[in-house]
Coordinates of C-alpha atoms and ligand atoms in Angstrom, one line a residue:
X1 CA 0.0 0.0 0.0
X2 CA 1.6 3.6 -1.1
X3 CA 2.4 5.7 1.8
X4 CA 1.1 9.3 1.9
X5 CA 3.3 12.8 2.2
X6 CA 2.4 16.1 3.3
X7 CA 1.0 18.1 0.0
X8 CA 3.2 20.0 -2.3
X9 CA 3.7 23.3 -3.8
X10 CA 3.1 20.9 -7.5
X11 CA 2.4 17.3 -8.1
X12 CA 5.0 17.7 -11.1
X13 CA 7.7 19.8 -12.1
X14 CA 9.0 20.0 -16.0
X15 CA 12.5 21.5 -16.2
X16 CA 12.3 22.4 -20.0
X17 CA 9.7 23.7 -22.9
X18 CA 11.7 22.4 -25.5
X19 CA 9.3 19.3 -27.7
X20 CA 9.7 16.6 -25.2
X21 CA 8.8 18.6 -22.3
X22 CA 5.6 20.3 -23.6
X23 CA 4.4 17.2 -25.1
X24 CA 4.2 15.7 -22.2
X25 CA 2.7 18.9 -20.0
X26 CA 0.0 19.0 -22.9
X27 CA -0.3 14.9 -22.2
X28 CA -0.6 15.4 -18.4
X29 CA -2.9 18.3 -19.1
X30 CA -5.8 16.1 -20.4
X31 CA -4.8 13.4 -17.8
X32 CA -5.1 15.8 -14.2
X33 CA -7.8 16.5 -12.5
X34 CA -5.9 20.0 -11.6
X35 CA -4.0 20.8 -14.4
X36 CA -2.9 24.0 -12.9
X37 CA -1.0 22.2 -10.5
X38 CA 1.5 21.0 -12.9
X39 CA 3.9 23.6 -14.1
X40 CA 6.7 23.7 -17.2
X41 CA 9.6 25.5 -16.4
X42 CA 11.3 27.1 -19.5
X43 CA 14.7 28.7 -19.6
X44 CA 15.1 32.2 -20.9
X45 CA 18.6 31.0 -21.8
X46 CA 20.0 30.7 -25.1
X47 CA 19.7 26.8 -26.2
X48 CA 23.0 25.1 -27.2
X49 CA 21.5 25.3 -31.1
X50 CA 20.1 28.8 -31.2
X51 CA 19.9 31.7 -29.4
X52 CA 15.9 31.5 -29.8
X53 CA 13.7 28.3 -31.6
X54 CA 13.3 30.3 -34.1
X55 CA 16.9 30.9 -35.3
X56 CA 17.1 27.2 -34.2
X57 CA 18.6 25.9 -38.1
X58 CA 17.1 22.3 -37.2
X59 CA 14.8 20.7 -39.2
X60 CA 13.1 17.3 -37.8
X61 CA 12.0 14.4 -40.2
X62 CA 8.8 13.3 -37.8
X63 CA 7.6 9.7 -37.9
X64 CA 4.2 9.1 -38.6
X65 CA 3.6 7.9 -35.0
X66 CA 4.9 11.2 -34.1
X67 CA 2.8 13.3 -36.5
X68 CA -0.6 11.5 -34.7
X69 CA 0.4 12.3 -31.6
X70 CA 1.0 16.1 -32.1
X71 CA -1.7 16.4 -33.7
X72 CA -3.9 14.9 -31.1
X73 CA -2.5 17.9 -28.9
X74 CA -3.4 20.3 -31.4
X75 CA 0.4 21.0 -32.2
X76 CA 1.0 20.4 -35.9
X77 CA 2.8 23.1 -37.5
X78 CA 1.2 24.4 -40.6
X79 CA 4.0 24.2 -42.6
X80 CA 6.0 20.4 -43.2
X81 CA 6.8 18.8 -45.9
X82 CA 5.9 15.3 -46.7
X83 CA 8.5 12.3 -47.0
X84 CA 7.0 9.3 -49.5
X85 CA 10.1 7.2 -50.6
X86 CA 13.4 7.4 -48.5
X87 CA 16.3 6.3 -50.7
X88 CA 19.4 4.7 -48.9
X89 CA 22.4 4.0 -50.5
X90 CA 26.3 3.7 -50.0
X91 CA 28.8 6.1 -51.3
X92 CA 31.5 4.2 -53.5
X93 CA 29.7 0.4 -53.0
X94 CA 27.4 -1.5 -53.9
X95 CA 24.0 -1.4 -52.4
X96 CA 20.8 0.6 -52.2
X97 CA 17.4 0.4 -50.6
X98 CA 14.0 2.0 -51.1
X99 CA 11.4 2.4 -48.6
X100 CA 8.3 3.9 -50.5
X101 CA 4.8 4.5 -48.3
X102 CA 2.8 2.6 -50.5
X103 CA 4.7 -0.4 -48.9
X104 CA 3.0 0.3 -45.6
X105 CA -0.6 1.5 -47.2
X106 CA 0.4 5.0 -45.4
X107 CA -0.2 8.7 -47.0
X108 CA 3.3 9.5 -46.1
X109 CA 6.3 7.4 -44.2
X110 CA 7.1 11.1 -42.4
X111 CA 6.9 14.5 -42.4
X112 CA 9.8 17.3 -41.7
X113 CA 8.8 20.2 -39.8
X114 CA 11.4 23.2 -38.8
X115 CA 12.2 23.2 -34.9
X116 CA 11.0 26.5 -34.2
X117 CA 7.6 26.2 -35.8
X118 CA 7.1 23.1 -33.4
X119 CA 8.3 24.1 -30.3
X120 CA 5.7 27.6 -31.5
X121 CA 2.7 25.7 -31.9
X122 CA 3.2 23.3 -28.5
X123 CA 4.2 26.5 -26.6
X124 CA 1.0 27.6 -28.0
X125 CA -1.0 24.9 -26.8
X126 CA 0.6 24.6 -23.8
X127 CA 0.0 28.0 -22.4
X128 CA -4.2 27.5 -23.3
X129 CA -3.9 23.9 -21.5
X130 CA -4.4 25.3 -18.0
X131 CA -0.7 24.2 -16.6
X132 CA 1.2 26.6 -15.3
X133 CA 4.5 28.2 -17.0
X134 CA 7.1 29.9 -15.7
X135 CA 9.8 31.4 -17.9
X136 CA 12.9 32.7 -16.8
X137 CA 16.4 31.6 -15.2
X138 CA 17.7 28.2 -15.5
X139 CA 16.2 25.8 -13.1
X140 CA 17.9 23.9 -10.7
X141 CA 17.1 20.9 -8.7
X142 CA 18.3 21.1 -5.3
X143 CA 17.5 18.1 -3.1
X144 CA 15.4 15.4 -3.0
X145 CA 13.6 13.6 -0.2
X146 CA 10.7 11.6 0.7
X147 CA 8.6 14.2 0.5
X148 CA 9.0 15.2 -3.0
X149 CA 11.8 17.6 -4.8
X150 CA 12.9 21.0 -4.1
X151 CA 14.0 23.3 -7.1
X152 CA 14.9 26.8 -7.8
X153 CA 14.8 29.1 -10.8
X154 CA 16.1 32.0 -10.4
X155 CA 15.2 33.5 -6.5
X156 CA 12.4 31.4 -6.0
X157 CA 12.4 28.1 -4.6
X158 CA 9.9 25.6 -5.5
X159 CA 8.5 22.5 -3.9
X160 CA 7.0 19.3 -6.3
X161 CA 5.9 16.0 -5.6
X162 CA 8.1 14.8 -8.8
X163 CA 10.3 16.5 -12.1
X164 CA 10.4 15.5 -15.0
X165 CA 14.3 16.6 -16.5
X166 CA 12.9 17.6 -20.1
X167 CA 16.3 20.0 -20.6
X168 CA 17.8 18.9 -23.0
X169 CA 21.1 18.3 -21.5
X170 CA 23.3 15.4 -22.3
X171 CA 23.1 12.4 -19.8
X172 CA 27.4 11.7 -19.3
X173 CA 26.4 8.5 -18.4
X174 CA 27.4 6.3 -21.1
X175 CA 29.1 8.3 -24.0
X176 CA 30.6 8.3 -27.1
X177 CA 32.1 10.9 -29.2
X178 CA 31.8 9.8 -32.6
X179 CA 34.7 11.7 -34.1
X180 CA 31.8 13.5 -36.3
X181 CA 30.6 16.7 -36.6
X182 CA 27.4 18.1 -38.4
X183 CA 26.8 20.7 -41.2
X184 CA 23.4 21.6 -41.7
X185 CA 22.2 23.7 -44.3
X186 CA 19.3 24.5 -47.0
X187 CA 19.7 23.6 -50.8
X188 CA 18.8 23.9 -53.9
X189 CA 19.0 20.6 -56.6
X190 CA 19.0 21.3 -59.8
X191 CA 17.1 17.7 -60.7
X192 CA 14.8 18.0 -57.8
X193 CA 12.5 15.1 -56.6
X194 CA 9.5 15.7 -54.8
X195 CA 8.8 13.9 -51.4
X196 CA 12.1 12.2 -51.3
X197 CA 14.4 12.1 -48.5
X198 CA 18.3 10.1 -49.1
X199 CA 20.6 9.2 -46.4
X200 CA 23.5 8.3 -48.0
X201 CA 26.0 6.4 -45.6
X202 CA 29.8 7.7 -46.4
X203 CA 33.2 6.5 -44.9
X204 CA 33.2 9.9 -43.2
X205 CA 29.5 9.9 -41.8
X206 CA 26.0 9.8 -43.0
X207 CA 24.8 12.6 -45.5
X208 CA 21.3 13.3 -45.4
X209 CA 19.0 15.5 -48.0
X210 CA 15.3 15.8 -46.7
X211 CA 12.8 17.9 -48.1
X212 CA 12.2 21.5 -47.1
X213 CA 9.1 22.2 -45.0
X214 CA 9.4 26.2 -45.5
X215 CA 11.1 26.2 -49.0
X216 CA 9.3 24.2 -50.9
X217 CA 11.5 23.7 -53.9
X218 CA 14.7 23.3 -51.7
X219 CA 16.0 20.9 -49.5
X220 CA 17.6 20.4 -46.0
X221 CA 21.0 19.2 -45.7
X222 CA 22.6 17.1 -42.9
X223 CA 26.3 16.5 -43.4
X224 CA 28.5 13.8 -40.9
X225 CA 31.5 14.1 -41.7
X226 CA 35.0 13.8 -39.5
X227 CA 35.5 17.0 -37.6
X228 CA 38.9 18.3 -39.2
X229 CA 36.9 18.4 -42.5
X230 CA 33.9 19.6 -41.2
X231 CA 35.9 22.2 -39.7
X232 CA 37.3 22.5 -43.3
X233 CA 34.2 22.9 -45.1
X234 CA 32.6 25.3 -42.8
X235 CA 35.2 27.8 -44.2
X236 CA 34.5 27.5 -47.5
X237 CA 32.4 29.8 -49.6
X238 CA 29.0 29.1 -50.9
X239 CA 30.3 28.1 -54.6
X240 CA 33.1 25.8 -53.1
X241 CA 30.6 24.0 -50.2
X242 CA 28.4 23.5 -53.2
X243 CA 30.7 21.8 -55.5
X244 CA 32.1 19.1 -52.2
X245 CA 28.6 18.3 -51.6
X246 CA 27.3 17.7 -54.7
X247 CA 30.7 15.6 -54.8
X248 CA 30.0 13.9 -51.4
X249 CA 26.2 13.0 -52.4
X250 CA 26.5 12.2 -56.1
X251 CA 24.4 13.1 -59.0
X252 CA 21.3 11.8 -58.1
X253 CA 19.7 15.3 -57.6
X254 CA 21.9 16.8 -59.7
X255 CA 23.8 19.6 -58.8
X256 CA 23.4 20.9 -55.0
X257 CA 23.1 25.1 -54.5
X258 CA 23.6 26.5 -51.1
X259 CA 20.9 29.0 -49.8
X260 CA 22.1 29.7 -46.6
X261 CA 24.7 29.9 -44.2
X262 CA 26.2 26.3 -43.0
X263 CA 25.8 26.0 -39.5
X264 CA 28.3 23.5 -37.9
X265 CA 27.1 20.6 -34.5
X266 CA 29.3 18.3 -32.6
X267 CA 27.6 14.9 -32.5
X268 CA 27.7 12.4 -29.5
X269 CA 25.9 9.6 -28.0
X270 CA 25.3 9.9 -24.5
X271 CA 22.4 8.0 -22.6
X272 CA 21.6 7.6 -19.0
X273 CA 21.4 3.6 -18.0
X274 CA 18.6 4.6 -15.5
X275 CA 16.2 7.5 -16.8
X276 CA 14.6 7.3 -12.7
X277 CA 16.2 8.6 -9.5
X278 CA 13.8 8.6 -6.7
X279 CA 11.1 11.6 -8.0
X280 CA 13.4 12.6 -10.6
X281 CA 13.0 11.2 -14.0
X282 CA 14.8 11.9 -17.5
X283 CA 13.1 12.1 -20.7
X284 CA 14.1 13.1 -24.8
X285 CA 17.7 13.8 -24.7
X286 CA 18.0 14.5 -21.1
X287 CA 17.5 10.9 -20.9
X288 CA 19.3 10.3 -24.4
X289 CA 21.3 11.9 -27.0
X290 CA 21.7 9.9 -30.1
X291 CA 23.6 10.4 -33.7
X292 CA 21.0 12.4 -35.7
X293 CA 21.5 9.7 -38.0
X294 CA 17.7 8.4 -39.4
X295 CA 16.1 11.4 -37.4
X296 CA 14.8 9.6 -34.5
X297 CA 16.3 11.7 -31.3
X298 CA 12.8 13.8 -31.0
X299 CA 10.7 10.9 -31.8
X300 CA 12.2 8.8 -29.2
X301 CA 11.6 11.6 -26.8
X302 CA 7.9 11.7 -27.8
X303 CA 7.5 8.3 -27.4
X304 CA 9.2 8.3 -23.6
X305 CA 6.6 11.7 -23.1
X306 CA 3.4 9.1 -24.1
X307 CA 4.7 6.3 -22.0
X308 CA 5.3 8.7 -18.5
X309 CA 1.6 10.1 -19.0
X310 CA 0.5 6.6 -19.3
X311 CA 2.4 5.7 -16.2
X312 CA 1.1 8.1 -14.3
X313 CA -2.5 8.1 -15.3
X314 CA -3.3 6.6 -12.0
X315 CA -1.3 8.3 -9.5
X316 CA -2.5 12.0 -10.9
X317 CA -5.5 12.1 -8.9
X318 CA -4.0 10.9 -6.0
X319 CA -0.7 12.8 -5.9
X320 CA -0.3 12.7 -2.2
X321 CA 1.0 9.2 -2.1
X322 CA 4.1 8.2 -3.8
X323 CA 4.6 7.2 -6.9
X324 CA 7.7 4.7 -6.8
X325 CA 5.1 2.1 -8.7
X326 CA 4.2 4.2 -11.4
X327 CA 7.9 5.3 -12.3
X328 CA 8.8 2.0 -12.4
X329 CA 6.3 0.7 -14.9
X330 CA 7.6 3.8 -16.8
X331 CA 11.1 2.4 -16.7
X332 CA 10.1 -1.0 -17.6
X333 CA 7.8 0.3 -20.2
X334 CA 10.8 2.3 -22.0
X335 CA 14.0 -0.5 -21.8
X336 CA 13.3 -1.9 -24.5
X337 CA 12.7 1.1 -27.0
X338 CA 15.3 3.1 -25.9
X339 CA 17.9 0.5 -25.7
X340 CA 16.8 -0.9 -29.5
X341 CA 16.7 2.3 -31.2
X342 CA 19.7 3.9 -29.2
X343 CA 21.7 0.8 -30.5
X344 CA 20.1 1.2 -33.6
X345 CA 21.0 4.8 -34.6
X346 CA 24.7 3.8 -33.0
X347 CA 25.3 1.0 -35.5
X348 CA 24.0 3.1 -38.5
X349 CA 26.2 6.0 -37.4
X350 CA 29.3 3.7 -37.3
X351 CA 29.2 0.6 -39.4
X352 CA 29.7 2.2 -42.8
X353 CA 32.9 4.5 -41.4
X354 CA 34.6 1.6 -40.0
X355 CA 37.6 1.8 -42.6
X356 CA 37.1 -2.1 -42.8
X357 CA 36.2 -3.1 -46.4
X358 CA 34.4 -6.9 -45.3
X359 CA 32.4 -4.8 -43.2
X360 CA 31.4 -1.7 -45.5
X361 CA 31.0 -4.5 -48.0
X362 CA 28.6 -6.5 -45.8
X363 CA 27.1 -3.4 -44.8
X364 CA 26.4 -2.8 -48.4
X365 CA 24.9 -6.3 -49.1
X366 CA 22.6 -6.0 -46.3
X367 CA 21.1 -2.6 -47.8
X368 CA 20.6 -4.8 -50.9
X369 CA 19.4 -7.6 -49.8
X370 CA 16.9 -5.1 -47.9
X371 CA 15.8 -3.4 -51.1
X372 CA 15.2 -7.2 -53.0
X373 CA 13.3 -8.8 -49.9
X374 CA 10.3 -6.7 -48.7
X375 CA 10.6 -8.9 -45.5
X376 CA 13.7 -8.0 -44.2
X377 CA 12.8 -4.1 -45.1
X378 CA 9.4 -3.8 -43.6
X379 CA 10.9 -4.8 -39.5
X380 CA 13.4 -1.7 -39.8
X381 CA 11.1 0.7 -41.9
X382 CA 8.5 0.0 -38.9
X383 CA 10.6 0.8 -36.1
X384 CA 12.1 3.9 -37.7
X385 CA 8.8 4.9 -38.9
X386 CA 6.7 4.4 -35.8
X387 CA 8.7 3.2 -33.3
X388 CA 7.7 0.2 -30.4
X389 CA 4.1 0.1 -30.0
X390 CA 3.4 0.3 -26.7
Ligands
FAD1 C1 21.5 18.2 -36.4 C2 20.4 17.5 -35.7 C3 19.4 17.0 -36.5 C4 18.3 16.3 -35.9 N1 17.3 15.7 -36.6 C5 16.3 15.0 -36.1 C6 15.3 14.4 -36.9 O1 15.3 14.5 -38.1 N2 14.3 13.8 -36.2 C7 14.3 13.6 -34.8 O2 13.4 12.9 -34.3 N3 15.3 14.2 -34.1 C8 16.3 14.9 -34.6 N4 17.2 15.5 -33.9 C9 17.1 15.3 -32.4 C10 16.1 16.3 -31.8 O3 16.5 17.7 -32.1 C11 16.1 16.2 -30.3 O4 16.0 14.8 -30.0 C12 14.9 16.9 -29.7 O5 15.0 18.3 -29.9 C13 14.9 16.7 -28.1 O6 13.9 17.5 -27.6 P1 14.0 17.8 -26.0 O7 12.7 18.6 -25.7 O8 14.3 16.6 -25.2 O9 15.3 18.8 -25.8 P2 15.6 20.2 -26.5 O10 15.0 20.3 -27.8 O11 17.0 20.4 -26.3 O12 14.8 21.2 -25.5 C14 15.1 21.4 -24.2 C15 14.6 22.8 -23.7 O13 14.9 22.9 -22.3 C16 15.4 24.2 -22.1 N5 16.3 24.1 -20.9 C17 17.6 23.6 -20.8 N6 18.0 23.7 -19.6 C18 17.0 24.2 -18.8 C19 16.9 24.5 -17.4 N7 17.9 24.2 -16.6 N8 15.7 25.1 -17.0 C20 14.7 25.3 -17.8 N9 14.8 25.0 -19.2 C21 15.9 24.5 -19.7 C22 16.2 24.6 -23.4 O14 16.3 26.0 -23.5 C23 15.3 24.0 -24.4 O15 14.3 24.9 -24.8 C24 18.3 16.2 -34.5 C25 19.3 16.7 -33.7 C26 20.4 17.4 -34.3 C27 21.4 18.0 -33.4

């Protein structure tokens, strides 16, 4: 039988507005019977991508699980761009695969929407759900007991019964650096094709070209490479980044244009083994930080976001006891998603830069064999495209 505590200032604290964390206020929202008494915490900080969301230069290919759920919270952006075949390939071997939506009787396999019209329209949403928000310093957790968790932003101090870490910030649990960087950047092809998205695996990193959800005749460039010539090509002028690009990628779109500045990432893996401590739990890429590599960082986060409102569906109305059962049904609910696509998006990152030919080469079969048996594609396509059902 749970034991009760003495009430709190909140039943549960977000640290963080970014996608993850006002998912799940806008989750917890519908789920509470006092909504008000959950409350997002949003730094006024500048964000380790851009100084605001919207000079944020991501773009984020959204699964179609994904796209469901925001729209369920009344947070689709207007503007995205839909993806109907993604093309994989090699650079230099053999090898290609094609995932198309008609294989999956779906109107689209994804969608890419810019990161500052997302986090605009959930902001949106959030502020009309009836939680509270507080913008301002950095927050801070200070101590936990049994009781619940004491944070600060700024001067003021507050009490909740739990927090939900939603910053952002990389978990140093387990890491590793991949010896990568990313450029990202907008383009324009000269043999454009409409709805297609290509990640093309290199021996410096995966190079990805997704459609433009703003610009509808360009497209979005993520570039992998090693960090010396990432460094290299980030000083290069807009004819010269052009011309290595279209090199890099091949002429499958023709010839690649660039329409605005490169902006240059680091890119690391770092997860933490156990996304619970006591009332503190970690979701999106406070709990993980994967290799952009097949766009599934934010989606991962969304799905962790679904599973902690489900967890905690019971306890909500009854916040004065604890909640050690429903955080653990959250952890056991998540193992085996996160660790699957975490691996996942690790392998992709590496196995085509390993410098060994037997396994670039078998790497290369596999993509073939993928694109001439339907069965072995449709297993991978699922999980990228939808992710664990839960
Ligand atoms: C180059 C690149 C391309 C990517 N492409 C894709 C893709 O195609 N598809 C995909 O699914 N994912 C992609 N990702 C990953 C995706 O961007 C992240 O997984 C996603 O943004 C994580 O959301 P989040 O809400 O957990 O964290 P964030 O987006 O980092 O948001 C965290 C928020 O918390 C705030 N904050 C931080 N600290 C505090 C604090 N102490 N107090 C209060 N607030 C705080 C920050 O200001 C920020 O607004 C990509 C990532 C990169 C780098």
């Amino acid at each position: 039988m749970p034991s009760e505590t003495s009430a709190c200032e909140f039943d549960i604290a977000i640290l963080g507005g970014g996608p993850v964390g006002c998912a799940l206020a806008l989750l917890l929202a519908r789920l509470s019977p006092r909504p008000e008494r959950i409350v997002m915490l949003q730094s006024d900080a500048a964000s380790r991508y851009g100084h605001t969301p919207e000079m944020d230069p991501r773009v984020l290919a959204v699964n179609h699980g994904s796209r469901v759920l925001l729209e369920s919270l009344g947070a689709w952006p207007e503007r995205c761009a839909d993806i109907r075949t993604i093309h994989v390939s090699q650079r230099g071997r053999l090898g290609r695969t094609l995932i198309k939506h008609t294989d999956f009787a779906v109107p689209q396999l994804g969608c890419v929407v810019r990161y500052g019209a997302l986090i605009e329209q959930l902001t949106r949403a959030v502020q009309a759900s009836g939680v509270s928000v507080r913008h301002g310093a950095s927050a801070e957790i200070r101590h936990q007991d049994a009781r619940g968790v004491q944070l600060s932003q700024g001067q003021d101090i507050l009490q909740s019964a739990i927090v939900v870490q939603a910053d952002g910030g990389s978990p140093t649990e387990i890491r590793r650096t991949y010896q990568q960087m990313a450029l990202l950047t907008r383009v324009r092809a000269s043999l454009p094709r409409t709805g297609w998205a290509f990640e093309r695996f290199t021996r410096e990193g995966p190079l990805a070209i997704l459609p433009h959800p703003e610009a509808t005749d360009q497209q979005s460039i993520v570039w992998c490479c090693a960090p010396e010539r990432a460094e290299h090509l980030h000083t290069l002028n807009a004819a010269d980044f052009s011309l290595a690009l279209t090199q890099a990628f091949g002429g499958r779109l023709g010839s690649l244009k660039v329409q605005e500045k490169v902006s240059l990432f680091p890119l690391a893996l770092s997860v933490r083994a156990a996304p619970v401590n006591g009332r503190v739990i970690a979701i999106g890429n406070a709990a993980q930080t994967l290799h952009p590599v097949a766009g599934q960082g934010l989606n991962l986060g969304l799905r962790d976001a679904a599973s902690l409102a489900i967890a905690l569906r019971d306890w909500l109305p009854v916040t004065n006891q604890e909640p050690s059962a429903a955080l653990e049904q959250f952890v056991h609910m998540r193992q085996p998603d996160r660790q699957l696509t975490t691996h996942l998006t690790d392998l992709m990152s590496r196995v085509f830069t390993s410098g060994w030919p037997i396994i670039e080469h078998s790497a290369g079969l596999a993509l073939l064999a993928m694109d001439l048996i339907p069965a072995l594609r449709a297993p991978l396509a699922r999980h990228l495209l939808q992710g664990l059902r839960l």
